[in-house]
Structures are given as C-alpha cells and as structure tokens.
CSV table of C-alpha atoms in Angstrom, one decimal:
chain,number,residue,atom,x,y,z
A,1,UNK,CA,108.6,86.5,90.1
A,2,UNK,CA,109.2,87.0,93.9
A,3,UNK,CA,107.1,87.0,96.9
A,4,UNK,CA,106.1,90.2,98.8
A,5,UNK,CA,104.6,90.6,102.3
A,6,UNK,CA,101.4,92.3,103.3
A,7,UNK,CA,100.9,92.9,107.0
A,8,UNK,CA,98.0,93.5,109.4
A,9,UNK,CA,99.2,95.7,112.2
A,10,UNK,CA,96.2,94.9,114.4
A,11,UNK,CA,96.8,91.2,114.5
A,12,UNK,CA,100.6,91.4,113.6
A,13,UNK,CA,100.1,88.8,110.9
A,14,UNK,CA,101.9,88.6,107.6
A,15,UNK,CA,100.6,87.3,104.3
A,16,UNK,CA,102.8,86.6,101.3
A,17,UNK,CA,101.7,86.9,97.7
A,18,UNK,CA,103.5,87.3,94.3
A,19,UNK,CA,105.0,90.8,93.8
A,20,UNK,CA,102.7,91.2,90.8
A,21,UNK,CA,99.5,90.6,92.9
A,22,UNK,CA,97.1,93.5,92.3
A,23,UNK,CA,94.1,92.7,94.6
A,24,UNK,CA,93.4,93.6,98.2
A,25,UNK,CA,94.9,91.1,100.6
A,26,UNK,CA,92.7,90.4,103.6
A,27,UNK,CA,94.2,89.4,107.0
A,28,UNK,CA,93.8,85.7,107.7
A,29,UNK,CA,92.6,86.5,111.3
A,30,UNK,CA,90.5,89.7,111.2
A,31,UNK,CA,89.8,89.9,107.4
A,32,UNK,CA,90.7,93.6,107.4
A,33,UNK,CA,92.8,94.7,104.4
A,34,UNK,CA,96.6,94.3,104.9
A,35,UNK,CA,99.2,96.9,104.1
A,36,UNK,CA,101.8,96.3,101.4
A,37,UNK,CA,105.2,95.9,103.0
A,38,UNK,CA,107.2,94.7,100.0
A,39,UNK,CA,109.9,92.1,99.7
A,40,UNK,CA,112.9,93.9,101.2
A,41,UNK,CA,111.5,95.0,104.5
A,42,UNK,CA,111.7,92.1,107.1
A,43,UNK,CA,108.5,91.2,109.0
A,44,UNK,CA,109.2,91.7,112.7
A,45,UNK,CA,108.4,88.8,115.2
A,46,UNK,CA,104.9,88.9,116.6
A,47,UNK,CA,106.1,89.5,120.2
A,48,UNK,CA,108.2,92.6,119.3
A,49,UNK,CA,105.5,95.3,119.7
A,50,UNK,CA,107.9,98.2,119.6
A,51,UNK,CA,109.3,97.1,116.2
A,52,UNK,CA,105.7,96.7,114.8
A,53,UNK,CA,104.8,100.2,116.0
A,54,UNK,CA,108.0,101.6,114.5
A,55,UNK,CA,107.3,99.9,111.2
A,56,UNK,CA,103.7,101.3,111.2
A,57,UNK,CA,105.1,104.8,111.9
A,58,UNK,CA,107.7,104.5,109.2
A,59,UNK,CA,105.1,103.4,106.6
A,60,UNK,CA,102.7,106.2,107.6
A,61,UNK,CA,105.5,108.8,107.3
A,62,UNK,CA,106.5,107.4,103.9
A,63,UNK,CA,102.9,107.6,102.7
A,64,UNK,CA,102.6,111.2,103.9
A,65,UNK,CA,105.8,112.1,102.1
A,66,UNK,CA,104.5,110.6,98.9
A,67,UNK,CA,101.2,112.5,99.2
A,68,UNK,CA,103.2,115.7,99.8
A,69,UNK,CA,105.3,115.1,96.7
A,70,UNK,CA,102.3,114.5,94.6
A,71,UNK,CA,100.7,117.7,95.8
A,72,UNK,CA,103.8,119.7,95.2
A,73,UNK,CA,104.2,118.3,91.7
A,74,UNK,CA,100.6,119.3,91.0
A,75,UNK,CA,101.1,122.8,92.2
A,76,UNK,CA,104.3,123.2,90.2
A,77,UNK,CA,102.5,121.8,87.1
A,78,UNK,CA,99.6,124.3,87.5
A,79,UNK,CA,102.0,127.2,88.0
A,80,UNK,CA,104.0,126.3,84.9
A,81,UNK,CA,100.8,126.1,82.9
A,82,UNK,CA,99.6,129.5,84.2
A,83,UNK,CA,103.0,131.1,83.4
A,84,UNK,CA,102.9,129.6,79.9
A,85,UNK,CA,99.4,131.0,79.3
A,86,UNK,CA,100.4,134.4,80.5
A,87,UNK,CA,103.5,134.4,78.3
A,88,UNK,CA,101.4,133.4,75.2
A,89,UNK,CA,98.7,136.0,76.0
A,90,UNK,CA,101.4,138.7,76.1
A,91,UNK,CA,102.3,138.0,72.4
A,92,UNK,CA,100.4,139.4,69.4
A,93,UNK,CA,97.2,137.5,68.6
A,94,UNK,CA,97.0,134.8,65.9
A,95,UNK,CA,95.3,131.5,65.3
A,96,UNK,CA,98.1,129.3,66.6
A,97,UNK,CA,98.4,131.3,69.8
A,98,UNK,CA,94.7,131.0,70.4
A,99,UNK,CA,94.8,127.3,69.9
A,100,UNK,CA,97.8,126.9,72.2
A,101,UNK,CA,96.2,129.0,75.0
A,102,UNK,CA,92.9,127.0,74.6
A,103,UNK,CA,94.9,123.7,74.9
A,104,UNK,CA,96.8,124.9,78.0
A,105,UNK,CA,93.6,126.1,79.7
A,106,UNK,CA,92.1,122.7,79.1
A,107,UNK,CA,95.2,121.1,80.7
A,108,UNK,CA,95.0,123.5,83.6
A,109,UNK,CA,91.3,122.7,84.1
A,110,UNK,CA,92.2,119.0,84.2
A,111,UNK,CA,94.9,119.4,87.0
C-alpha cells in the first residue's frame, strides 16, 4: 500500500496518507479539508506560487471534465431508455411488453 498526498492550496501544505484512506484529511495549519492529489503528481515547493496556482487550475479543470462526462453519460442513458420504451410501445401489446415498459420507465425515473 502506497502513500498519497492531500494538499491545502491556501496554506500550501501537503499531508500524506495511505492510498486506501477514505476519510477527510484536514490541513495541519488551517484545519480546512485538503484536496486529494494522488501519488503520481509531485507536490510543488511552498515558495513556487505559480506552480501551486497552475496545479489548482489543473485539478479544477479535471473535476469539471469529470462532472461533464457524468452528465453526458446520464443524458445518453436517459435517451437510450426513452428510445427503447418508444420501440416497445410501437409493438403489439402483450404481457411481456407491458412488464418491460414498466421496468424501463422505473429505470428512467431513477436516472
């Protein structure tokens, strides 16, 4: 099990924990929650303000990209469910089709 870094961008402090650590990691100076950096990204020196700012911007951009992917995946999933419901409703009525449509609507409601 390796060690990963959590950083506080306000204090420019780094805290190391096991990579399997699941709890919130507070900053040792200000006690605010630290952001997970991982074990591959090097922690910049405290005096290098531009590198700290670039790292913060990079992490914010990656977080935004992840959120956009999750949103797009949800939209695609809902669209696929709606298409499948429409396809089933176009077929002749029977008990199996009704059950399938009901299940798909339930899934659609949950998304």
